[in-house]
Short mmCIF file of C-alpha atoms in Angstrom, two decimals:
data_model
loop_
_atom_site.label_atom_id
_atom_site.label_comp_id
_atom_site.label_asym_id
_atom_site.label_seq_id
_atom_site.Cartn_x
_atom_site.Cartn_y
_atom_site.Cartn_z
CA UNK R 1 -7.21 22.08 56.50
CA UNK R 2 -8.96 18.77 56.14
CA UNK R 3 -6.60 15.87 56.73
CA UNK R 4 -6.37 13.01 54.11
CA UNK R 5 -5.69 10.88 57.17
CA UNK R 6 -9.29 11.33 58.68
CA UNK R 7 -10.43 8.05 57.08
CA UNK R 8 -9.53 5.73 54.45
CA UNK R 9 -12.40 6.73 52.39
CA UNK R 10 -12.35 5.48 48.71
CA UNK R 11 -11.27 8.28 46.47
CA UNK R 12 -13.20 7.02 43.61
CA UNK R 13 -16.94 7.55 44.07
CA UNK R 14 -18.90 4.28 44.40
CA UNK R 15 -15.96 2.15 44.52
CA UNK R 16 -16.86 1.33 48.08
CA UNK R 17 -20.49 1.05 47.54
CA UNK R 18 -22.34 -1.96 46.03
CA UNK R 19 -19.61 -4.34 45.95
CA UNK R 20 -17.72 -5.31 42.95
CA UNK R 21 -18.67 -8.98 43.03
CA UNK R 22 -22.41 -8.21 43.25
CA UNK R 23 -22.10 -5.70 40.37
CA UNK R 24 -20.32 -8.06 38.16
CA UNK R 25 -22.68 -10.92 38.98
CA UNK R 26 -25.45 -8.72 37.88
CA UNK R 27 -23.69 -8.12 34.56
CA UNK R 28 -22.95 -11.70 34.12
CA UNK R 29 -19.05 -11.07 34.51
CA UNK R 30 -18.47 -12.56 37.83
CA UNK R 31 -15.67 -14.87 38.79
CA UNK R 32 -14.37 -15.64 42.20
CA UNK R 33 -11.30 -13.51 42.77
CA UNK R 34 -9.48 -16.64 43.89
CA UNK R 35 -10.10 -18.69 40.84
CA UNK R 36 -7.58 -18.94 38.02
CA UNK R 37 -8.33 -16.52 35.36
CA UNK R 38 -10.46 -18.05 32.70
CA UNK R 39 -10.40 -15.08 30.17
CA UNK R 40 -8.08 -14.19 27.43
CA UNK R 41 -4.45 -14.55 27.89
CA UNK R 42 -2.74 -11.44 26.45
CA UNK R 43 0.87 -11.50 25.69
CA UNK R 44 2.60 -7.99 25.12
CA UNK R 45 5.94 -8.18 23.46
CA UNK R 46 8.61 -5.70 24.86
CA UNK R 47 11.96 -5.20 23.14
CA UNK R 48 14.68 -2.71 23.35
CA UNK R 49 13.90 0.53 21.66
CA UNK R 50 10.17 0.11 21.65
CA UNK R 51 7.76 3.10 21.80
CA UNK R 52 6.20 2.94 25.28
CA UNK R 53 2.75 4.21 24.42
CA UNK R 54 2.25 1.57 21.69
CA UNK R 55 2.28 -1.04 24.39
CA UNK R 56 0.89 0.84 27.37
CA UNK R 57 -2.14 2.34 25.64
CA UNK R 58 -3.62 -1.10 24.75
CA UNK R 59 -2.40 -2.58 28.10
CA UNK R 60 -4.43 0.06 29.92
CA UNK R 61 -7.62 -1.18 28.27
CA UNK R 62 -7.00 -4.82 27.73
CA UNK R 63 -5.89 -5.46 31.32
CA UNK R 64 -9.38 -4.49 32.51
CA UNK R 65 -11.12 -6.98 30.15
CA UNK R 66 -12.98 -9.29 32.72
CA UNK R 67 -10.86 -12.30 33.61
CA UNK R 68 -8.09 -11.40 31.20
CA UNK R 69 -4.46 -12.11 32.14
CA UNK R 70 -1.66 -9.93 30.75
CA UNK R 71 1.95 -10.89 30.60
CA UNK R 72 4.81 -8.84 29.36
CA UNK R 73 7.35 -10.85 27.29
CA UNK R 74 10.79 -10.09 25.96
CA UNK R 75 13.83 -12.19 24.88
CA UNK R 76 14.85 -12.23 28.28
CA UNK R 77 12.83 -11.35 31.37
CA UNK R 78 13.96 -7.92 32.98
CA UNK R 79 14.13 -4.35 31.94
CA UNK R 80 13.89 -3.05 28.35
CA UNK R 81 14.56 0.64 27.52
CA UNK R 82 12.30 2.64 25.27
CA UNK R 83 13.25 4.49 22.02
CA UNK R 84 14.10 7.75 23.83
CA UNK R 85 16.31 5.79 26.34
CA UNK R 86 14.73 7.60 29.34
CA UNK R 87 11.96 5.08 30.33
CA UNK R 88 12.46 1.45 31.33
CA UNK R 89 9.66 -1.09 31.23
CA UNK R 90 9.85 -4.63 32.80
CA UNK R 91 9.23 -7.81 31.00
CA UNK R 92 8.07 -10.44 33.50
CA UNK R 93 8.68 -13.41 31.23
CA UNK R 94 11.03 -14.51 28.58
CA UNK R 95 10.05 -15.87 25.15
CA UNK R 96 10.93 -19.36 26.28
CA UNK R 97 8.44 -19.05 29.14
CA UNK R 98 5.44 -17.97 27.00
CA UNK R 99 4.61 -20.36 24.13
CA UNK R 100 1.05 -19.58 23.68
CA UNK R 101 -1.43 -16.56 24.02
CA UNK R 102 -4.94 -15.73 22.86
CA UNK R 103 -3.97 -12.22 22.07
CA UNK R 104 -0.54 -11.25 21.00
CA UNK R 105 0.31 -7.48 20.87
CA UNK R 106 3.33 -6.20 19.15
CA UNK R 107 4.34 -2.55 19.68
CA UNK R 108 6.34 -0.42 17.34
CA UNK R 109 9.61 1.32 17.77
CA UNK R 110 11.82 3.88 16.10
CA UNK R 111 14.18 2.86 13.31
CA UNK R 112 16.79 1.24 15.57
CA UNK R 113 14.47 -0.88 17.57
CA UNK R 114 12.18 -2.10 14.94
CA UNK R 115 15.10 -2.94 12.50
CA UNK R 116 16.74 -4.94 15.34
CA UNK R 117 13.56 -6.75 16.20
CA UNK R 118 12.75 -7.51 12.52
CA UNK R 119 16.27 -8.99 12.05
CA UNK R 120 16.24 -10.99 15.17
CA UNK R 121 15.38 -14.55 14.38
CA UNK R 122 14.27 -15.45 17.86
CA UNK R 123 11.77 -12.65 17.92
CA UNK R 124 10.44 -13.40 14.46
CA UNK R 125 10.09 -17.05 15.25
CA UNK R 126 8.35 -16.36 18.54
CA UNK R 127 5.74 -14.22 16.89
CA UNK R 128 5.22 -16.83 14.13
CA UNK R 129 4.70 -19.54 16.75
CA UNK R 130 2.34 -17.66 18.88
CA UNK R 131 0.38 -16.55 15.74
CA UNK R 132 -0.39 -20.20 15.05
CA UNK R 133 -2.71 -20.42 17.95
CA UNK R 134 -3.77 -16.84 18.73
CA UNK R 135 -7.42 -15.56 18.52
CA UNK R 136 -5.99 -12.16 17.68
CA UNK R 137 -2.55 -11.22 16.50
CA UNK R 138 -2.18 -7.44 16.78
CA UNK R 139 0.29 -4.64 16.25
CA UNK R 140 0.63 -0.94 16.87
CA UNK R 141 2.55 1.58 14.85
CA UNK R 142 5.83 -0.05 13.25
CA UNK R 143 4.92 -3.17 15.19
CA UNK R 144 3.30 -4.14 11.89
CA UNK R 145 6.76 -4.44 10.32
CA UNK R 146 7.56 -7.13 12.80
CA UNK R 147 4.40 -8.97 11.82
CA UNK R 148 5.49 -8.44 8.24
CA UNK R 149 8.93 -9.92 9.04
CA UNK R 150 7.12 -13.02 10.33
CA UNK R 151 5.30 -13.28 6.94
CA UNK R 152 1.91 -12.42 8.30
CA UNK R 153 1.09 -9.40 6.03
CA UNK R 154 1.69 -10.56 2.47
CA UNK R 155 -1.48 -9.52 0.45
CA UNK R 156 -3.16 -8.58 3.86
CA UNK R 157 -4.81 -5.21 4.38
CA UNK R 158 -3.09 -3.48 7.22
CA UNK R 159 -2.04 -0.15 8.70
CA UNK R 160 1.19 1.03 10.33
CA UNK R 161 2.95 4.30 11.34
CA UNK R 162 2.09 6.92 8.64
CA UNK R 163 5.88 7.30 7.71
CA UNK R 164 6.29 3.47 7.37
CA UNK R 165 3.51 2.95 4.83
CA UNK R 166 5.90 2.55 1.84
CA UNK R 167 8.26 0.34 3.71
CA UNK R 168 5.50 -1.98 4.86
CA UNK R 169 4.05 -2.30 1.28
CA UNK R 170 7.26 -2.79 -0.63
CA UNK R 171 9.08 -4.94 1.79
CA UNK R 172 6.23 -7.19 3.09
CA UNK R 173 3.61 -6.94 0.45
CA UNK R 174 0.91 -5.71 2.77
CA UNK R 175 -2.04 -3.67 1.37
CA UNK R 176 -1.91 -0.28 3.19
CA UNK R 177 -5.08 1.14 4.52
CA UNK R 178 -5.14 4.63 5.86
CA UNK R 179 -7.34 3.64 8.79
CA UNK R 180 -6.96 4.02 12.49
CA UNK R 181 -6.95 0.21 12.85
CA UNK R 182 -7.51 -2.60 10.28
CA UNK R 183 -8.87 -5.95 11.03
CA UNK R 184 -7.99 -8.65 8.47
CA UNK R 185 -8.94 -12.06 9.71
CA UNK R 186 -7.39 -12.45 13.07
CA UNK R 187 -4.65 -9.88 12.30
CA UNK R 188 -5.39 -6.36 13.65
CA UNK R 189 -3.11 -3.64 12.95
CA UNK R 190 -3.14 -0.11 14.48
CA UNK R 191 -1.76 3.14 13.03
CA UNK R 192 0.90 5.12 15.00
CA UNK R 193 1.40 5.13 18.80
CA UNK R 194 -1.86 6.44 20.21
CA UNK R 195 -3.95 4.49 17.76
CA UNK R 196 -3.33 1.46 19.79
CA UNK R 197 -5.90 2.95 22.26
CA UNK R 198 -8.52 2.94 19.63
CA UNK R 199 -7.63 -0.67 18.54
CA UNK R 200 -7.69 -1.92 22.16
CA UNK R 201 -11.23 -0.74 22.59
CA UNK R 202 -12.23 -2.48 19.49
CA UNK R 203 -10.55 -5.67 20.76
CA UNK R 204 -12.21 -5.36 24.18
CA UNK R 205 -15.53 -5.35 22.40
CA UNK R 206 -14.60 -8.50 20.44
CA UNK R 207 -13.46 -10.15 23.51
CA UNK R 208 -16.05 -9.15 26.01
CA UNK R 209 -18.97 -7.30 24.31
CA UNK R 210 -19.58 -3.69 23.52
CA UNK R 211 -20.98 -2.77 26.88
CA UNK R 212 -17.65 -3.79 28.59
CA UNK R 213 -15.69 -1.89 25.84
CA UNK R 214 -17.76 1.28 26.37
CA UNK R 215 -17.22 1.09 30.11
CA UNK R 216 -13.46 0.62 29.61
CA UNK R 217 -13.46 3.85 27.40
CA UNK R 218 -14.90 5.62 30.41
CA UNK R 219 -12.49 3.89 32.78
CA UNK R 220 -9.61 5.46 30.90
CA UNK R 221 -11.70 8.52 30.39
CA UNK R 222 -10.96 8.45 26.71
CA UNK R 223 -12.84 11.53 25.44
CA UNK R 224 -10.04 12.96 23.46
CA UNK R 225 -9.88 16.61 22.89
CA UNK R 226 -6.43 17.22 21.22
CA UNK R 227 -5.41 20.94 21.29
CA UNK R 228 -4.59 20.90 17.59
CA UNK R 229 -5.95 19.06 14.44
CA UNK R 230 -2.43 17.75 13.24
CA UNK R 231 -2.71 14.06 14.18
CA UNK R 232 -2.61 12.67 10.80
CA UNK R 233 -0.14 13.20 7.95
CA UNK R 234 -2.80 14.83 5.62
CA UNK R 235 -4.00 17.12 8.28
CA UNK R 236 -0.61 18.07 9.26
CA UNK R 237 1.00 18.63 5.84
CA UNK R 238 4.54 18.12 4.51
CA UNK R 239 6.33 20.63 6.77
CA UNK R 240 4.98 19.28 10.08
CA UNK R 241 5.62 15.82 8.74
CA UNK R 242 9.28 16.64 8.28
CA UNK R 243 9.49 18.38 11.66
CA UNK R 244 7.80 15.34 13.37
CA UNK R 245 10.46 12.93 11.94
CA UNK R 246 13.29 15.28 13.09
CA UNK R 247 12.01 15.49 16.53
CA UNK R 248 11.71 11.74 16.66
CA UNK R 249 15.22 11.32 15.50
CA UNK R 250 16.54 13.93 17.75
CA UNK R 251 15.00 12.27 20.91
CA UNK R 252 16.04 8.78 19.71
CA UNK R 253 18.92 6.78 21.26
CA UNK W 1 9.96 -12.83 -0.61
CA UNK W 2 11.98 -9.54 -0.09
CA UNK W 3 14.39 -9.94 2.77
CA UNK W 4 14.47 -7.31 5.56
CA UNK W 5 18.24 -8.07 5.59
CA UNK W 6 18.85 -6.69 2.18
CA UNK W 7 19.80 -3.30 3.57
CA UNK W 8 19.53 -1.21 6.70
CA UNK W 9 17.01 1.14 4.98
CA UNK W 10 15.17 3.49 7.39
CA UNK W 11 11.83 2.21 7.94
CA UNK W 12 10.53 5.78 8.68
CA UNK W 13 10.35 7.66 5.46
CA UNK W 14 12.58 10.63 5.24
CA UNK W 15 14.41 9.88 8.47
CA UNK W 16 17.48 9.16 6.49
CA UNK W 17 17.07 12.02 4.11
CA UNK W 18 17.85 15.63 4.79
CA UNK W 19 19.59 15.09 7.99
CA UNK W 20 18.25 15.86 11.36
CA UNK W 21 20.67 18.50 12.36
CA UNK W 22 20.12 20.41 9.19
CA UNK W 23 16.42 20.21 9.59
CA UNK W 24 16.56 21.34 13.25
CA UNK W 25 18.92 24.20 12.38
CA UNK W 26 16.47 25.33 9.76
CA UNK W 27 13.73 25.42 12.25
CA UNK W 28 15.87 26.95 14.97
CA UNK W 29 15.86 24.01 17.18
CA UNK W 30 19.38 22.75 16.73
CA UNK W 31 21.74 21.63 19.64
CA UNK W 32 24.72 19.60 19.07
CA UNK W 33 24.01 16.03 20.27
CA UNK W 34 27.01 16.09 22.45
CA UNK W 35 26.03 19.19 24.40
CA UNK W 36 24.40 18.97 27.79
CA UNK W 37 20.64 19.36 27.29
CA UNK W 38 19.60 23.01 27.75
CA UNK W 39 15.88 22.50 27.63
CA UNK W 40 13.31 21.78 30.25
CA UNK W 41 14.06 19.28 32.97
CA UNK W 42 10.97 17.11 33.38
CA UNK W 43 10.56 14.94 36.42
CA UNK W 44 7.96 12.11 36.34
CA UNK W 45 6.90 10.77 39.59
CA UNK W 46 6.49 6.98 39.74
CA UNK W 47 4.95 5.13 42.69
CA UNK W 48 3.51 1.75 43.53
CA UNK W 49 0.07 1.27 42.27
CA UNK W 50 0.18 4.15 39.59
CA UNK W 51 -1.87 3.98 36.29
CA UNK W 52 0.64 3.50 33.67
CA UNK W 53 -0.98 5.49 30.84
CA UNK W 54 -1.12 8.59 33.10
CA UNK W 55 2.61 8.74 33.09
CA UNK W 56 3.33 7.19 29.62
CA UNK W 57 1.01 9.32 27.64
CA UNK W 58 2.64 12.69 28.65
CA UNK W 59 6.06 11.06 28.63
CA UNK W 60 5.71 10.12 24.96
CA UNK W 61 5.06 13.76 24.04
CA UNK W 62 7.27 15.58 26.51
CA UNK W 63 10.32 13.49 25.95
CA UNK W 64 10.42 14.82 22.38
CA UNK W 65 10.25 18.55 23.26
CA UNK W 66 13.56 19.78 21.85
CA UNK W 67 16.46 19.65 24.40
CA UNK W 68 14.20 18.38 27.10
CA UNK W 69 15.50 15.87 29.61
CA UNK W 70 13.15 13.50 31.35
CA UNK W 71 13.87 11.57 34.47
CA UNK W 72 11.58 9.06 36.32
CA UNK W 73 11.64 9.43 40.08
CA UNK W 74 10.39 7.31 42.93
CA UNK W 75 10.90 6.98 46.64
CA UNK W 76 13.63 4.56 45.71
CA UNK W 77 15.19 3.90 42.29
CA UNK W 78 14.09 0.67 40.75
CA UNK W 79 10.93 -1.01 39.75
CA UNK W 80 7.38 0.08 40.56
CA UNK W 81 4.32 -1.98 39.79
CA UNK W 82 1.09 -0.41 38.30
CA UNK W 83 -2.38 -0.63 39.68
CA UNK W 84 -3.19 -3.92 37.90
CA UNK W 85 -0.02 -5.36 39.08
CA UNK W 86 0.91 -6.80 35.79
CA UNK W 87 3.23 -4.04 34.46
CA UNK W 88 6.53 -2.84 35.91
CA UNK W 89 7.97 0.57 35.16
CA UNK W 90 11.47 1.53 36.22
CA UNK W 91 12.33 4.68 38.15
CA UNK W 92 15.81 5.76 37.40
CA UNK W 93 16.34 8.08 40.42
CA UNK W 94 15.31 8.31 43.98
CA UNK W 95 13.57 11.47 45.35
CA UNK W 96 16.77 12.19 47.26
CA UNK W 97 18.60 12.30 43.77
CA UNK W 98 16.15 14.76 42.16
CA UNK W 99 15.56 18.02 44.12
CA UNK W 100 14.68 20.24 41.30
CA UNK W 101 12.78 20.26 37.95
CA UNK W 102 11.21 22.60 35.54
CA UNK W 103 8.20 20.44 34.93
CA UNK W 104 6.81 17.96 37.63
CA UNK W 105 4.31 15.34 36.31
CA UNK W 106 2.32 13.46 38.95
CA UNK W 107 0.30 10.56 37.57
CA UNK W 108 -2.69 9.04 39.25
CA UNK W 109 -3.54 5.65 40.53
CA UNK W 110 -6.25 3.53 41.84
CA UNK W 111 -7.67 3.75 45.37
CA UNK W 112 -4.83 1.84 46.96
CA UNK W 113 -1.98 3.67 45.24
CA UNK W 114 -3.20 7.11 45.55
CA UNK W 115 -4.14 6.72 49.22
CA UNK W 116 -0.72 5.39 50.03
CA UNK W 117 0.98 8.34 48.08
CA UNK W 118 -1.21 10.93 49.67
CA UNK W 119 -0.43 9.57 53.13
CA UNK W 120 3.28 9.21 52.44
CA UNK W 121 5.11 12.15 54.04
CA UNK W 122 8.16 11.86 51.90
CA UNK W 123 6.22 11.87 48.67
CA UNK W 124 4.07 14.79 49.71
CA UNK W 125 7.13 16.75 50.95
CA UNK W 126 9.06 16.04 47.72
CA UNK W 127 6.06 17.37 45.66
CA UNK W 128 6.01 20.43 47.87
CA UNK W 129 9.75 20.92 47.57
CA UNK W 130 9.85 20.64 43.65
CA UNK W 131 6.74 22.79 43.30
CA UNK W 132 8.70 25.77 44.83
CA UNK W 133 10.77 26.01 41.75
CA UNK W 134 8.93 24.52 38.99
CA UNK W 135 7.82 26.29 35.89
CA UNK W 136 4.85 23.87 35.62
CA UNK W 137 3.49 21.52 38.26
CA UNK W 138 1.12 18.97 36.58
CA UNK W 139 -1.00 15.97 37.37
CA UNK W 140 -3.02 13.44 35.44
CA UNK W 141 -6.20 11.80 36.82
CA UNK W 142 -6.01 11.25 40.60
CA UNK W 143 -2.55 12.56 40.66
CA UNK W 144 -4.41 15.75 41.46
CA UNK W 145 -5.19 14.39 44.79
CA UNK W 146 -1.44 14.08 45.52
CA UNK W 147 -1.13 17.80 44.56
CA UNK W 148 -4.07 18.38 46.89
CA UNK W 149 -2.32 16.57 49.67
CA UNK W 150 0.59 18.87 49.19
CA UNK W 151 -1.67 21.79 49.66
CA UNK W 152 -1.45 22.98 46.09
CA UNK W 153 -5.14 22.98 45.21
CA UNK W 154 -6.98 24.97 47.93
CA UNK W 155 -9.27 27.44 46.05
CA UNK W 156 -7.52 26.47 42.74
CA UNK W 157 -9.53 25.57 39.61
CA UNK W 158 -8.59 22.08 38.68
CA UNK W 159 -9.70 18.76 37.28
CA UNK W 160 -9.13 15.01 38.21
CA UNK W 161 -10.59 11.62 37.42
CA UNK W 162 -14.35 11.90 36.87
CA UNK W 163 -15.02 9.68 39.80
CA UNK W 164 -12.73 11.68 42.13
CA UNK W 165 -14.38 15.06 41.76
CA UNK W 166 -16.20 15.17 45.11
CA UNK W 167 -13.22 13.86 47.00
CA UNK W 168 -10.93 16.48 45.52
CA UNK W 169 -13.39 19.41 46.26
CA UNK W 170 -14.35 18.18 49.79
CA UNK W 171 -10.95 17.08 50.90
CA UNK W 172 -8.58 19.71 49.33
CA UNK W 173 -10.82 22.54 48.61
CA UNK W 174 -10.15 22.59 44.82
CA UNK W 175 -12.70 24.13 42.39
CA UNK W 176 -13.56 21.25 40.16
CA UNK W 177 -13.86 22.13 36.34
CA UNK W 178 -15.16 19.50 34.00
CA UNK W 179 -12.40 20.19 31.46
CA UNK W 180 -9.93 17.92 29.68
CA UNK W 181 -7.14 19.84 31.51
CA UNK W 182 -7.06 22.99 33.63
CA UNK W 183 -4.30 25.60 33.76
CA UNK W 184 -4.33 27.57 36.95
CA UNK W 185 -1.22 29.68 37.21
CA UNK W 186 1.61 27.12 37.00
CA UNK W 187 -0.50 24.22 38.13
CA UNK W 188 -1.94 22.20 35.29
CA UNK W 189 -4.25 19.28 36.16
CA UNK W 190 -5.70 16.81 33.54
CA UNK W 191 -8.73 14.63 33.80
CA UNK W 192 -8.45 10.86 33.68
CA UNK W 193 -5.87 8.72 32.30
CA UNK W 194 -5.79 9.45 28.55
CA UNK W 195 -6.33 13.14 29.24
CA UNK W 196 -2.55 13.41 30.05
CA UNK W 197 -1.93 13.30 26.29
CA UNK W 198 -4.05 16.28 25.51
CA UNK W 199 -2.42 18.16 28.51
CA UNK W 200 1.09 17.11 27.39
CA UNK W 201 0.55 18.67 23.82
CA UNK W 202 -0.65 21.87 25.64
CA UNK W 203 2.47 22.01 27.70
CA UNK W 204 4.60 21.25 24.73
CA UNK W 205 3.19 24.25 23.02
CA UNK W 206 4.01 26.32 26.16
CA UNK W 207 7.50 24.90 26.43
CA UNK W 208 8.50 25.02 22.69
CA UNK W 209 5.82 26.72 20.72
CA UNK W 210 2.71 25.58 18.84
CA UNK W 211 4.49 24.37 15.70
CA UNK W 212 6.55 21.88 17.83
CA UNK W 213 3.42 20.73 19.69
CA UNK W 214 1.54 20.21 16.27
CA UNK W 215 4.43 18.14 15.03
CA UNK W 216 4.45 16.14 18.24
CA UNK W 217 0.81 15.50 17.85
CA UNK W 218 1.63 13.97 14.47
CA UNK W 219 4.67 12.18 15.82
CA UNK W 220 2.42 10.22 18.04
CA UNK W 221 -0.26 10.05 15.41
CA UNK W 222 -2.82 11.38 17.79
CA UNK W 223 -5.83 11.60 15.59
CA UNK W 224 -8.23 9.83 17.85
CA UNK W 225 -11.11 7.90 16.58
CA UNK W 226 -12.57 6.06 19.57
CA UNK W 227 -14.95 3.32 18.56
CA UNK W 228 -17.57 4.58 21.09
CA UNK W 229 -18.78 7.86 22.38
CA UNK W 230 -18.67 6.94 26.15
CA UNK W 231 -15.37 8.62 27.26
CA UNK W 232 -16.90 10.98 29.76
CA UNK W 233 -19.28 10.29 32.56
CA UNK W 234 -22.02 12.51 31.04
CA UNK W 235 -21.83 10.70 27.66
CA UNK W 236 -21.58 7.15 29.32
CA UNK W 237 -24.45 7.54 31.84
CA UNK W 238 -24.81 5.94 35.36
CA UNK W 239 -24.89 2.31 34.30
CA UNK W 240 -21.58 2.43 32.47
CA UNK W 241 -20.10 4.55 35.17
CA UNK W 242 -20.85 1.90 37.61
CA UNK W 243 -19.48 -0.87 35.43
CA UNK W 244 -16.34 1.11 34.67
CA UNK W 245 -15.74 1.35 38.36
CA UNK W 246 -16.37 -2.34 38.88
CA UNK W 247 -14.01 -3.30 36.16
CA UNK W 248 -11.27 -1.01 37.62
CA UNK W 249 -11.85 -2.65 41.02
CA UNK W 250 -11.87 -6.13 39.54
CA UNK W 251 -8.49 -5.60 37.93
CA UNK W 252 -6.96 -3.76 40.78
CA UNK W 253 -4.36 -5.39 43.06
#
C-alpha cells in the first residue's frame, strides 16, 4: 500500500505549481504576504444561540476575497454556543475592540438567541455604530431581525427566514421580498441559513469582481444538488413547514 | 416605532402554537425532552486547519435528526483553528473520550491541515477504530483522504474535492466518481466543502426517513440559487480552476 509518508506532495492539484504570487500578479490581485491587508475588513457577529451555518457559509466565501481580513466579534471574546448547544464557535474580539468594519455580517438564530440579541442594548448599539461606516451591512436568516431592532429596515425591502416574514414586517416595518437575498442600498439581507452562501458570492463579486466570485464558488465547490426539492416554504407545503419548525424547536436549547 | 420589548412573541411563526411535543407525537417522533437521547450518536472530527463549512454544513442538518446526539471531537478537547486561521471551533471531547459512534463525519482541510491529519497516527487509528462499529463513516472534501489514510478507500467508489481526485486515486486506490456524494456500503464521501450539505440530507433520510430529511432541507432553507454557474471544475474551466486554487492558497495559514 502506498504510504502517505512517501513525500509531502500537495494534495490539491496545481497548488504547488505555478506559484501563488505569480498567478495573483497576473490577475492583478497580488499583495506581498507580509504587507498589512489592504482589502475589506469583514466583521462577523457571533452571539449565544446563533445558527452556525448562517455565519460559516458566508465566512467560507468572504475569507478568500483577496486581501480581506475577517474578524469574529461577540459581546465578550471567547466561546459562544450555537442554537443546538452542541457546537462552540470562538469570537476573537469583543465589541469594544471592533468599532469599525467595511462589511458587517449578522447571522440569525432560533427564537431564544435572536430575541436575546434584539433585546440586548449593547448588541443593537454596536450594530448601529458599525452600520454608520460600513460599505455593506448584511444579515442571514433571522439576523435581519437584529438589523430591524437597530432601526435599519423601516421601509426597506429585505428578506429573512421564511418563518419570520410576518414578524419582520409587523415589528420592524421592513418590506419582505421572497428572494434568496435582497440588496437595498448598502443593506443586504439573505433568506434562511444556507442562503448566506448565495449572498456571500454576490458580495464577493461586489468587493472583488465577478471573476473572483466565480472562482470562489468553485473553491467551495458550490454546485448544489439537493436530494429533495423542499428548500422553500412554497415547495415544501404546510405539513413540512410545521415539521421543520418542530424539528428546530426539538433540537433547540 | 414598535418595540421588540412589547412581548416575548416567538419570531418563528407557529413555533409557539401547537406545541412541539404534540406535533412530534403526531408524526411518531416524540421523545420526552428529559430522556437520554436514543437516536444516532454522531461524532464530528475537528482538527487544526480544517475547512469550517465541511463540518458545519452537515452539522446543521444532522443535529436536527430526531433524537440524534452530536459531539465534536479532536485530539484534545478545546479550540481548533480553521484553514484560514481566522475562525476557531471548539471540540468538546478528546479522541480518548469518544470511542464509539453511529455516524462518523470527517471534514476536509487545505494542504497543510489534511497532510498533518493523514500523517498523524492517533487521528488515523481513531478513524479506523470508530469505523469498525459505525453505521455510516462519512467524509466531506479532502476528508476522504483521511479515510484513505485509514485504509478505507482501497477499491472503493468515492469522491473528494475536485482538485484532489488524482491524489485520492493514486495514493489510496479509491475509484473516483464525479458525484456530489457517493455511497459505497457504509462509507459515504462528499465532494468539496458545500457538498456536505447535500450528503447530510441524504444521510438524514437514511437515519430518519425522507419526510424528516425534506423538512430539514426546509429548516435550513436549502433552495440554492448560486449567482454563477461555476461550482464544478467542468463548468468553471481551467482558468477559474487555477484562480480558485490561488485564492485558497493565498488565504491559507
